[in-house]
Amino acid sequence: MSDNILVTSLDEALKWGTGKSLWPFTFGLACCAIEMMSAMGSDYDWARFGSDIFRDSPRHSDLMIVSGTVTKKMAPRIRRLYDQMAFPKFVISMGACASAGGPYVRGYSVVDGVDQVVPVDVYVYGCPPRPEALIQALKMLQDRIVAGKVKH
Amino acid sequence: MIPVESESSTKNGMKVVYVAKENIFQYLKERKEEGFDTLLMISGVDYRDHLEVMYHLLSSSSGSRLIVKTKTNDEVDSVTSLWKGADWHERETWDLVGIKFKNHPNLKRILLAEGWNGHPLRKDYPMDKKQYVNLGDDGEDIVSYEKTEGY
Amino acid sequence: MEDRVIEINFGPQHPSTHGVLRIKVKLDGEIIVDAQPVIGYLHRNAEKLAEMGSYPKGMIYIDRLDYVAALNMELGYVLAVENLMDVQVPERAQWIRMLMVELNREASHLIWLGTHGLDMGMLTPFFYCFRERERILRIFDEITGSRLLYNYFAIGGVYSDITPKAIEMIKAWTDDFGSKLEEIQSILGKSYIYVSRTKGVGVLTAEDILSYGVTGPMQRASGIKRDVRKNSPYLYYDRINFDVPSRTEGDVYARFLVRIEEMRQSIRIVKQVLDKLPQGDFYNKKYSKPMLVRLKTTGESYVPTESPKGEFGIHLIGDGSSIPYRVRIRSPSFANLSSIPTMLKGYKIADLTAAVSSIDPVFGEVDR
Ligand code: SF4
């Protein structure tokens, strides 16, 4: 009997559970949001990876995908939404704009990267990144959560 | 009949007329009665020594188009009483080019945060002087030049 | 009475705002007494940045205006630049452009249909529409090498020819998309809930349409039959048979029907273009890439085109240098969205999502 019991600490189990049940937040900003929708749509179906249907309220979700250009007018609102999310919470910065300003970096009302606003766990490059890239980012985030490498 | 100051055309043969700034409201009103019932957009151009306002008109029945321009230095009459759609276009022109519209019911910034300094589509807008926006407790934006004050 | 009115904030983050729209809604019980949209949360300085680089460089910002129909945006820009500089475009390139633009119109309308379904509480059409859209994107991927933002139209032609494989894919797609469209339409149009939530909701009269400068499918759903492709044809739309669908009701349901019918017409156009596609150059050899950045011009031009959202045009002013002096974008969604106060007044709060999503706003283009 005792041979069959998998011995693990509660902590490990919790990490595994958190990683495999990320609930993303429906939050599209710009062009990248369309590719995010594709990743959620029929062909790519990212619910396969344990990150189920998008939640509509920040309080229900633990993963925020910043998909698009962060403008100065929007940045404080993003911060507020992030603050409303319950712990544990993770952020994926999708696309060149969210990561570093992208093609609009010289503009007068664009924030150069969402990492100035909220802490970011995984950056995805591309303009826009293909859905495969976003799915890879999700896998990376899951692996890091399971391995306990994510701080917040 | 309001006289036009000069007439020209775009490369693809669209008629462009210049009208004196005092007459612009009256002129557009006449054109509207004549059949140019759609106002496609209002835009502003900064020519360094003066500003120009452009009105793109379209007649939805005959399909003919007309571009009306007027030279100004600061303000022109609002046409919101002729077309309701002019409201947003005029606010945008004020926001980005800095042309005031007299008798506009609600001339506030539309694209940028309220309190922004300067009008970005002016040719002398300082692009290297960054401004930062934050959210006040009442939900309104606060603009400042200090990096620590916003995003 | 006055204190019964409550004010609520809708957005800028809300699953059915299609982006970052915020509406300040004043409610008396369930009835909307006033709705004021607040925009600008995606103001990305497209006009200013396009005025800071050479003519071909402006394309990347134009591309990202209406990101679900990037080719339609590019078309407006290249036509304006070509017009300003008297660039001759080979015939094959023009036909290829037409083909791509119509395919992109389908993709854009499919996105609209899917998200409109979501807003009405139906998840199924979303998956059906995205399945169909992915097929179009695979065609684009084959031809242009990217899925969403293409930068495919160049001044003087297009960047690459369409391959025989792509033509096969398009043919296969035209053959069965019609029946798929039927299927998608019946999911929504035969649903009693959908029809009763959209009929008579968000009505705009022809008078409102003209006053707000609303164009595109919204205009045609209110009884004004005007389409730039028909009324002042560009490319070779005058050599092609297609109808301009229109309705007179002006409500959300009419807009739904108009857009569905437009998709049918687009299939017709694509079929005809495939038949008529001539052989030849796809690019004007005179305008090679190093040459493009040195293009200089003076004068001005405004070229209207019909994008999936309405009349899209670029007013270009050149001052004789290689940098455009003024790039003014007429974005259809901006004008369409400004009709929200009239469109929502007097309806119930539950009608708000239906009415807003029937505008099909895309914020890259509203805020520029
Ligand atoms: S990275 Fe590119 S695709 Fe993504 S939001 Fe920015 S411009 Fe759009």
XYZ file of C-alpha atoms and ligand atoms in Angstrom:
679
model
C 0.000 0.000 0.000
C 2.557 2.568 1.085
C 4.636 1.792 -2.033
C 1.900 3.173 -4.267
C 1.487 6.508 -2.615
C 3.223 9.264 -4.452
C 5.025 11.271 -1.855
C 5.080 14.961 -2.559
C 4.928 18.101 -0.595
C 1.817 20.196 -0.734
C 3.850 22.987 -2.181
C 4.871 20.979 -5.238
C 1.293 19.944 -5.850
C 0.121 23.517 -5.616
C 2.699 24.708 -8.111
C 1.780 21.971 -10.512
C -1.874 22.830 -10.137
C -1.332 26.545 -10.658
C 0.728 25.988 -13.766
C -1.744 23.661 -15.392
C -4.849 25.714 -14.765
C -3.985 29.233 -15.806
C -7.022 31.340 -16.493
C -6.237 34.101 -18.938
C -7.933 37.435 -18.892
C -9.885 38.707 -21.932
C -7.904 41.811 -22.557
C -7.094 42.789 -26.100
C -5.326 46.006 -26.898
C -4.423 46.061 -30.570
C -3.419 43.927 -33.536
C -1.810 41.269 -31.366
C -5.185 40.641 -29.748
C -6.430 39.272 -33.040
C -3.645 36.708 -33.053
C -4.448 35.951 -29.434
C -8.003 35.248 -30.538
C -6.661 32.986 -33.264
C -4.679 31.090 -30.663
C -7.883 30.610 -28.734
C -9.890 29.812 -31.881
C -10.535 26.600 -33.709
C -7.225 25.895 -35.398
C -4.815 26.471 -32.541
C -7.130 25.755 -29.626
C -4.915 26.623 -26.749
C -7.324 25.150 -24.226
C -5.441 21.937 -25.001
C -2.645 23.167 -22.772
C -4.710 23.566 -19.671
C -5.346 27.229 -20.063
C -9.022 27.238 -20.506
C -11.547 29.693 -21.787
C -10.805 33.379 -21.320
C -12.298 35.005 -18.240
C -14.012 38.351 -18.473
C -13.110 39.822 -15.103
C -9.648 40.460 -13.699
C -10.782 38.972 -10.408
C -11.399 35.576 -11.997
C -8.150 35.291 -13.812
C -4.505 34.769 -13.022
C -2.827 35.354 -16.363
C -2.794 38.687 -18.142
C -1.709 38.696 -21.757
C -0.805 42.236 -22.732
C -1.507 41.980 -26.434
C -0.772 45.201 -28.183
C 0.473 48.732 -27.965
C 0.392 50.276 -24.506
C -0.422 53.951 -24.834
C 0.125 56.522 -22.128
C -3.585 56.954 -21.649
C -4.104 53.216 -21.227
C -1.086 52.416 -19.037
C -2.570 53.537 -15.690
C -5.674 51.519 -16.478
C -3.594 48.445 -17.171
C -1.931 48.916 -13.805
C -5.329 49.164 -12.153
C -6.529 45.982 -13.845
C -3.347 44.224 -12.784
C -3.848 45.340 -9.214
C -7.355 43.938 -9.278
C -6.162 40.457 -10.157
C -5.810 38.040 -7.258
C -2.517 36.333 -6.415
C -0.874 34.347 -7.922
C -0.779 36.416 -11.096
C 1.387 36.270 -14.185
C 1.916 38.502 -17.188
C 2.829 37.599 -20.751
C 3.922 40.523 -22.867
C 2.883 39.697 -26.405
C 4.484 41.330 -29.390
C 7.043 43.977 -30.113
C 4.823 46.822 -28.904
C 4.105 45.434 -25.477
C 7.704 44.345 -25.044
C 9.505 47.474 -26.190
C 7.264 49.910 -28.015
C 7.578 48.183 -31.379
C 7.128 50.265 -34.510
C 5.650 53.093 -32.446
C 8.587 53.570 -30.143
C 9.307 57.024 -31.551
C 5.749 58.175 -30.971
C 4.718 60.761 -28.424
C 2.004 58.812 -26.655
C 3.312 55.260 -26.555
C 4.904 53.613 -23.512
C 8.114 51.800 -24.431
C 7.189 48.437 -23.057
C 4.614 47.223 -20.597
C 7.372 46.274 -18.161
C 7.374 49.907 -17.107
C 3.834 49.374 -15.867
C 3.540 45.800 -14.600
C 6.144 43.060 -13.954
C 6.421 40.702 -16.921
C 7.179 36.984 -16.808
C 7.482 36.026 -20.456
C 8.125 38.192 -23.501
C 7.035 37.050 -26.950
C 8.664 38.627 -29.959
C 7.078 39.209 -33.352
C 4.814 41.773 -34.885
C 2.427 40.089 -34.463
C 3.725 36.832 -32.973
C 2.172 33.811 -34.581
C -0.244 31.845 -32.393
C 2.366 29.088 -32.126
C 4.712 31.559 -30.476
C 2.081 32.551 -27.954
C 1.412 28.913 -27.176
C 5.124 28.382 -26.657
C 5.170 31.317 -24.268
C 2.335 29.747 -22.337
C 4.234 26.462 -22.132
C 7.327 28.290 -20.932
C 5.363 30.070 -18.261
C 3.803 26.804 -17.118
C 7.181 25.128 -16.908
C 8.577 27.952 -14.883
C 5.646 27.961 -12.502
C 5.948 24.214 -11.978
C 9.681 24.561 -11.411
C 9.044 27.341 -8.915
C 11.032 29.944 -10.801
C 8.314 32.590 -10.823
C 8.529 35.004 -7.957
C 5.142 36.633 -7.550
C -23.409 83.241 -52.857
C -20.216 83.338 -50.896
C -17.228 84.003 -53.143
C -14.297 81.611 -53.207
C -10.794 83.003 -52.973
C -9.108 80.601 -55.308
C -9.694 77.272 -56.957
C -7.426 74.385 -57.761
C -7.625 70.633 -57.942
C -5.892 67.574 -56.546
C -3.844 65.278 -58.759
C -6.843 63.059 -59.400
C -9.095 65.922 -60.363
C -10.977 66.620 -57.135
C -11.996 70.236 -56.833
C -10.330 72.258 -54.076
C -11.591 75.702 -53.129
C -10.220 78.248 -50.700
C -12.733 80.279 -48.763
C -12.104 83.190 -46.432
C -12.229 82.193 -42.804
C -15.103 84.547 -41.962
C -17.332 82.992 -44.596
C -16.613 79.346 -43.999
C -19.784 78.548 -42.073
C -21.997 80.303 -44.588
C -20.188 78.703 -47.516
C -20.519 75.185 -46.118
C -24.157 75.815 -45.330
C -24.809 76.790 -48.933
C -22.991 73.712 -50.167
C -25.027 71.532 -47.852
C -28.234 72.937 -49.232
C -26.850 72.373 -52.700
C -26.555 68.636 -52.086
C -23.193 68.033 -50.466
C -24.889 66.289 -47.605
C -22.008 64.240 -46.162
C -19.066 65.660 -44.306
C -16.368 63.019 -44.611
C -13.781 64.613 -42.393
C -12.302 67.801 -41.049
C -8.569 68.023 -40.775
C -5.926 70.566 -40.018
C -2.566 71.184 -41.632
C 0.244 73.182 -40.105
C 2.080 75.180 -42.778
C 4.512 76.722 -40.285
C 3.416 80.301 -41.060
C -0.305 79.588 -40.997
C -2.753 76.803 -40.321
C -5.267 75.374 -42.721
C -8.543 73.574 -42.147
C -9.767 71.127 -44.764
C -13.355 69.945 -45.159
C -13.996 66.923 -47.368
C -17.527 67.033 -48.694
C -19.435 64.399 -50.587
C -22.799 64.410 -52.259
C -24.366 61.060 -51.539
C -26.784 61.267 -54.458
C -24.531 62.423 -57.274
C -21.247 61.188 -55.833
C -19.380 64.409 -56.528
C -16.717 65.544 -54.103
C -15.391 68.866 -52.964
C -12.532 69.864 -50.708
C -12.983 73.203 -48.978
C -10.000 74.849 -47.336
C -9.576 77.901 -45.249
C -6.526 79.646 -43.871
C -6.447 80.646 -40.260
C -4.125 81.384 -37.424
C -6.069 80.143 -34.478
C -9.793 79.674 -34.834
C -12.656 79.126 -37.265
C -16.395 78.710 -36.869
C -17.669 75.331 -35.827
C -20.003 73.479 -38.184
C -21.468 71.154 -35.574
C -24.869 72.719 -36.126
C -24.778 71.587 -39.768
C -23.420 68.069 -39.281
C -23.454 66.218 -35.977
C -20.439 64.229 -37.080
C -18.366 67.401 -37.173
C -18.233 67.314 -33.378
C -15.589 64.607 -33.129
C -13.636 65.759 -36.151
C -13.344 69.252 -34.725
C -12.304 67.940 -31.353
C -9.645 65.860 -33.017
C -8.379 68.815 -35.026
C -8.179 70.851 -31.853
C -6.429 68.024 -30.059
C -3.777 67.250 -32.639
C -3.333 70.442 -34.645
C -4.535 73.030 -32.192
C -7.173 74.850 -34.189
C -9.984 76.260 -32.076
C -13.566 76.022 -33.234
C -15.835 78.843 -32.201
C -19.260 77.803 -30.835
C -18.283 74.169 -30.481
C -20.372 72.691 -27.640
C -17.620 70.613 -26.064
C -14.169 71.453 -27.354
C -12.008 69.077 -25.355
C -9.184 66.745 -26.245
C -10.401 63.493 -27.705
C -7.430 61.249 -28.452
C -4.842 62.461 -25.983
C -5.330 62.747 -22.259
C -6.963 65.927 -21.005
C -4.217 68.239 -19.822
C -1.682 67.253 -22.481
C 0.709 70.033 -23.400
C 1.041 71.035 -27.020
C -0.498 69.794 -30.242
C 1.524 66.930 -31.715
C 0.766 67.421 -35.389
C 2.225 70.913 -35.317
C 5.578 70.869 -37.047
C 7.297 72.441 -34.052
C 5.991 69.972 -31.482
C 8.951 68.835 -29.333
C 9.040 65.083 -29.883
C 11.888 64.511 -27.428
C 10.105 66.102 -24.489
C 8.179 63.195 -23.058
C 4.968 63.577 -21.085
C 3.602 61.075 -18.607
C 0.012 60.240 -17.763
C -1.451 58.933 -14.550
C -4.925 58.263 -13.256
C -6.389 60.438 -10.541
C -8.720 59.186 -7.840
C -11.722 60.593 -9.674
C -10.897 58.628 -12.833
C -9.519 61.607 -14.736
C -6.067 61.684 -16.308
C -3.202 63.691 -14.864
C -0.437 64.738 -17.235
C 3.026 65.788 -16.157
C 6.587 66.037 -17.427
C 7.951 64.025 -14.483
C 8.741 60.413 -15.206
C 8.007 59.399 -11.649
C 4.498 60.847 -11.858
C 3.084 58.472 -14.421
C 3.694 56.017 -17.227
C -36.537 62.276 -11.123
C -33.011 63.476 -11.635
C -31.469 61.338 -8.905
C -32.820 58.178 -10.445
C -30.293 58.526 -13.236
C -27.140 56.549 -12.539
C -23.950 56.752 -14.483
C -21.942 53.669 -15.296
C -18.668 53.182 -17.046
C -18.430 50.628 -19.794
C -14.845 49.804 -20.657
C -12.042 50.497 -21.546
C -11.590 46.871 -20.630
C -14.727 44.957 -21.424
C -15.054 41.725 -23.359
C -17.472 43.197 -25.845
C -15.960 46.552 -26.624
C -13.829 45.070 -29.408
C -10.783 46.777 -28.069
C -10.365 49.721 -25.824
C -13.571 51.690 -26.097
C -15.038 53.338 -23.057
C -18.626 54.511 -22.948
C -20.034 56.664 -20.194
C -23.613 55.523 -19.970
C -26.349 57.319 -18.071
C -29.168 55.024 -17.104
C -32.671 55.584 -15.900
C -33.501 52.129 -14.616
C -32.730 50.019 -17.646
C -33.137 52.739 -20.234
C -30.119 54.517 -21.657
C -30.642 58.263 -21.473
C -27.189 59.251 -22.625
C -24.120 57.445 -23.896
C -20.870 59.245 -24.548
C -18.000 57.251 -25.993
C -14.490 58.061 -24.808
C -11.757 57.083 -27.215
C -8.020 57.546 -27.527
C -6.797 54.559 -25.551
C -5.000 53.258 -28.611
C -3.750 56.521 -30.060
C -0.526 55.381 -31.701
C 0.492 58.534 -33.569
C 0.164 56.979 -37.037
C -0.165 60.353 -38.769
C 2.807 61.915 -37.058
C 5.059 58.911 -37.543
C 4.100 58.630 -41.207
C 5.117 62.281 -41.571
C 8.532 61.496 -40.140
C 9.718 58.886 -42.668
C 9.862 58.379 -46.411
C 6.814 57.508 -48.487
C 7.233 53.714 -48.474
C 8.027 53.763 -44.785
C 4.638 55.178 -43.915
C 3.166 51.880 -45.000
C 3.937 50.092 -41.744
C 1.771 52.501 -39.800
C -1.009 52.426 -42.358
C -0.949 48.636 -42.224
C -1.650 48.697 -38.533
C -4.657 50.997 -38.719
C -7.373 48.504 -39.378
C -5.390 45.458 -38.446
C -8.060 42.973 -39.385
C -8.125 44.309 -42.948
C -4.546 45.436 -43.383
C -4.519 45.034 -47.152
C -7.472 47.357 -47.578
C -5.577 49.986 -45.634
C -2.428 49.463 -47.682
C -4.428 49.825 -50.849
C -5.682 53.240 -49.829
C -2.148 54.399 -49.173
C -0.479 53.009 -52.295
C -3.242 54.390 -54.482
C -2.775 57.817 -52.975
C 1.013 57.734 -53.380
C 0.811 56.391 -56.916
C -1.697 59.010 -57.808
C 0.482 61.737 -56.407
C 3.575 60.553 -58.247
C 1.993 59.312 -61.473
C 3.311 55.816 -60.988
C 2.147 53.332 -63.599
C 1.113 49.973 -62.220
C 1.133 46.814 -64.373
C -2.251 45.299 -65.038
C -1.526 42.012 -63.319
C -0.548 43.808 -60.146
C -3.859 45.661 -60.080
C -5.811 42.436 -60.443
C -3.755 40.774 -57.726
C -4.506 43.723 -55.483
C -8.192 43.366 -56.108
C -8.084 39.684 -55.314
C -6.222 40.214 -52.064
C -8.387 43.087 -50.961
C -11.571 41.111 -51.420
C -10.138 38.139 -49.556
C -9.209 40.435 -46.731
C -12.682 41.906 -46.692
C -13.987 38.392 -46.102
C -11.507 37.832 -43.295
C -12.507 41.097 -41.676
C -16.214 40.373 -41.897
C -15.618 36.901 -40.499
C -13.914 38.363 -37.457
C -16.815 40.717 -37.065
C -19.337 37.907 -37.329
C -17.505 35.771 -34.800
C -17.108 38.479 -32.202
C -20.624 39.755 -32.811
C -21.811 36.257 -31.981
C -19.789 36.343 -28.779
C -21.375 39.624 -27.801
C -24.797 38.169 -28.328
C -23.936 35.306 -26.006
C -23.193 32.699 -28.645
C -19.852 30.978 -28.625
C -20.409 28.706 -31.614
C -20.214 31.200 -34.494
C -16.858 32.346 -33.171
C -15.310 28.948 -33.759
C -16.977 28.508 -37.138
C -15.819 31.921 -38.293
C -12.281 31.447 -37.098
C -12.071 28.099 -38.826
C -13.017 29.767 -42.110
C -10.796 32.750 -41.479
C -7.789 30.547 -40.881
C -8.219 29.167 -44.380
C -7.991 32.661 -45.811
C -4.998 33.413 -43.621
C -3.264 30.320 -44.931
C -3.704 31.689 -48.434
C -2.200 35.003 -47.303
C 0.604 33.174 -45.567
C 1.381 31.369 -48.820
C 1.394 34.568 -50.875
C 2.761 37.234 -48.565
C 4.502 35.286 -45.833
C 2.578 36.627 -42.897
C -0.764 36.139 -41.292
C -2.062 39.472 -40.123
C 0.020 42.450 -41.172
C 1.387 41.973 -44.635
C 3.163 45.027 -46.006
C 2.504 43.386 -49.342
C 1.433 46.198 -51.619
C 4.324 48.273 -52.824
C 4.392 51.544 -54.669
C 4.222 50.358 -58.265
C 2.860 46.889 -57.709
C 3.010 44.096 -55.191
C 6.031 42.517 -53.548
C 5.601 38.971 -54.798
C 3.634 37.170 -57.439
C 0.888 34.759 -56.524
C 1.980 31.169 -56.831
C 0.034 28.419 -58.628
C -0.371 26.730 -55.262
C -2.032 29.844 -53.883
C -4.391 29.952 -56.844
C -5.349 26.351 -56.155
C -6.003 27.233 -52.529
C -8.152 30.203 -53.465
C -10.127 28.114 -55.952
C -10.768 25.435 -53.367
C -11.819 28.103 -50.920
C -14.253 29.844 -53.284
C -15.839 26.509 -54.122
C -17.053 25.719 -50.671
C -17.052 28.934 -48.732
C -20.549 29.761 -49.977
C -22.065 26.770 -48.236
C -20.056 27.416 -45.081
C -21.351 30.946 -45.042
C -24.874 29.620 -45.294
C -24.180 27.483 -42.269
C -22.773 30.348 -40.234
C -25.633 32.601 -41.205
C -28.175 30.041 -40.114
C -26.590 29.692 -36.661
C -27.351 33.341 -35.997
C -30.157 34.199 -38.364
C -32.309 31.211 -37.458
C -31.897 31.696 -33.763
C -34.995 33.222 -32.267
C -32.972 34.814 -29.486
C -30.547 36.472 -31.871
C -33.231 37.835 -34.138
C -35.353 39.229 -31.345
C -32.339 40.844 -29.705
C -31.270 42.585 -32.899
C -34.421 43.509 -34.816
C -35.363 47.099 -34.198
C -32.309 47.724 -32.032
C -29.795 50.498 -32.565
C -31.726 52.096 -35.395
C -30.068 54.877 -37.370
C -32.210 56.696 -39.881
C -30.855 57.832 -43.234
C -30.825 61.365 -41.864
C -28.604 60.392 -38.929
C -26.316 58.513 -41.268
C -25.702 61.582 -43.407
C -25.356 63.861 -40.434
C -22.705 61.707 -38.812
C -20.890 60.872 -42.042
C -21.399 57.157 -41.477
C -20.258 55.017 -44.395
C -19.906 51.396 -45.334
C -22.241 48.531 -44.429
C -23.883 50.660 -41.748
C -24.863 53.222 -44.321
C -26.168 50.616 -46.694
C -28.210 49.007 -43.928
C -30.026 52.321 -43.506
C -31.126 52.604 -47.091
C -28.358 54.696 -48.634
C -26.953 52.568 -51.392
C -23.484 53.921 -51.858
C -20.301 51.981 -52.343
C -17.084 53.607 -53.498
C -16.309 50.522 -55.574
C -19.464 51.167 -57.585
C -19.811 54.937 -57.455
C -16.258 55.975 -58.239
C -14.478 52.781 -59.234
C -10.781 52.372 -58.579
C -8.628 49.419 -59.694
C -10.788 47.450 -62.147
C -14.024 47.304 -60.220
C -15.814 48.722 -63.232
C -14.991 45.586 -65.226
C -16.554 43.269 -62.686
C -20.122 42.337 -61.939
C -21.231 42.623 -58.395
C -24.198 43.977 -56.507
C -24.261 46.402 -53.653
C -26.569 44.953 -51.007
C -28.728 47.328 -49.063
C -31.579 47.294 -46.576
C -33.828 49.995 -45.288
C -34.410 49.042 -41.638
C -31.188 50.520 -40.269
C -31.078 48.211 -37.251
C -28.509 45.688 -36.061
C -30.173 42.846 -37.898
C -30.083 44.754 -41.177
C -26.353 45.362 -40.723
C -25.881 41.662 -40.138
C -27.709 40.809 -43.360
C -25.851 43.458 -45.355
C -22.470 42.197 -44.234
C -23.367 38.567 -44.962
C -24.534 39.560 -48.434
C -21.351 41.544 -48.959
C -19.358 38.438 -48.223
C -21.308 36.589 -50.913
C -20.541 39.383 -53.361
C -16.877 39.200 -52.459
C -16.816 35.519 -53.381
C -18.294 36.511 -56.721
C -15.599 39.133 -57.221
C -12.822 36.727 -56.282
C -14.126 34.173 -58.795
C -14.229 36.731 -61.577
C -10.784 38.066 -60.776
C -9.344 34.555 -60.934
C -10.861 34.152 -64.401
C -9.560 37.457 -65.647
C -6.102 37.455 -64.059
C -3.725 38.368 -66.907
C -0.110 37.317 -67.265
C 2.669 39.843 -66.982
C 4.678 41.804 -64.483
C 3.531 42.129 -60.924
C 5.800 45.073 -60.286
C 6.816 48.214 -62.105
C 10.530 47.622 -62.658
C 11.236 51.334 -62.585
C 10.430 51.471 -58.898
C 12.994 49.209 -57.334
C 13.443 49.323 -53.574
C 16.408 51.743 -53.343
C 14.561 54.033 -55.709
C 11.449 54.054 -53.550
C 12.927 55.835 -50.560
C 14.072 58.665 -52.775
C 10.664 59.371 -54.272
C 9.906 63.073 -54.124
C 6.777 64.907 -54.989
C 4.651 67.980 -54.574
C 0.942 68.537 -54.731
C -1.888 66.776 -53.005
C -4.306 63.968 -53.581
C -7.167 62.266 -51.830
C -8.110 58.805 -53.010
C -11.214 57.212 -51.519
C -11.477 53.435 -51.298
C -14.051 51.105 -49.820
C -12.676 49.323 -46.800
C -14.764 46.736 -44.943
C -15.810 49.450 -42.503
C -16.642 52.195 -44.961
C -14.974 54.885 -46.972
C -11.273 54.939 -46.254
C -9.099 57.592 -47.796
C -5.717 59.164 -47.415
C -5.110 62.809 -48.094
C -1.450 63.194 -48.956
C 0.328 66.512 -49.258
C 3.876 66.550 -50.603
C 6.234 69.488 -50.245
C 8.910 68.385 -52.709
C 11.022 66.420 -50.275
C 11.129 62.666 -49.887
C 9.053 62.872 -46.725
C 5.297 63.413 -46.958
C 4.301 66.763 -45.500
C 0.885 65.687 -44.338
C -0.683 62.257 -44.195
C -4.288 62.624 -43.218
C -6.264 59.465 -42.690
C -10.015 59.409 -43.108
C -10.957 56.449 -41.000
C -14.462 55.095 -41.403
C -14.748 53.615 -37.898
C -14.111 57.014 -36.327
C -17.146 58.546 -38.001
C -19.230 55.407 -37.529
C -18.456 55.301 -33.835
C -19.401 58.927 -33.330
C -23.012 57.975 -33.998
C -23.200 56.018 -30.723
C -25.095 58.696 -28.735
C -27.935 58.723 -31.257
C -27.837 55.004 -31.776
C -28.156 54.014 -28.130
C -30.483 56.652 -26.777
C -33.740 55.198 -25.546
C -32.731 51.559 -25.766
C -32.154 49.155 -22.903
C -28.737 48.540 -21.418
C -28.861 44.964 -22.707
C -29.007 46.294 -26.269
C -25.767 48.157 -25.836
C -23.431 45.301 -26.707
C -25.488 44.385 -29.752
C -25.499 47.930 -31.048
C -21.841 48.666 -30.362
C -20.615 45.479 -31.951
C -22.764 46.078 -35.018
C -20.610 49.126 -35.781
C -17.594 46.841 -36.144
C -15.151 49.342 -34.685
C -11.455 48.581 -34.897
C -9.517 50.761 -32.546
C -6.314 50.919 -34.452
C -8.292 52.882 -36.955
C -10.524 54.891 -34.668
C -7.654 56.243 -32.607
C -4.919 56.028 -35.234
S 3.571 44.250 -31.959
Fe 2.887 44.659 -34.034
S 1.034 43.420 -34.237
Fe 1.450 43.609 -32.060
S 0.287 45.374 -31.386
Fe 2.320 46.100 -31.922
S 2.117 46.752 -34.046
Fe 0.387 45.457 -33.602
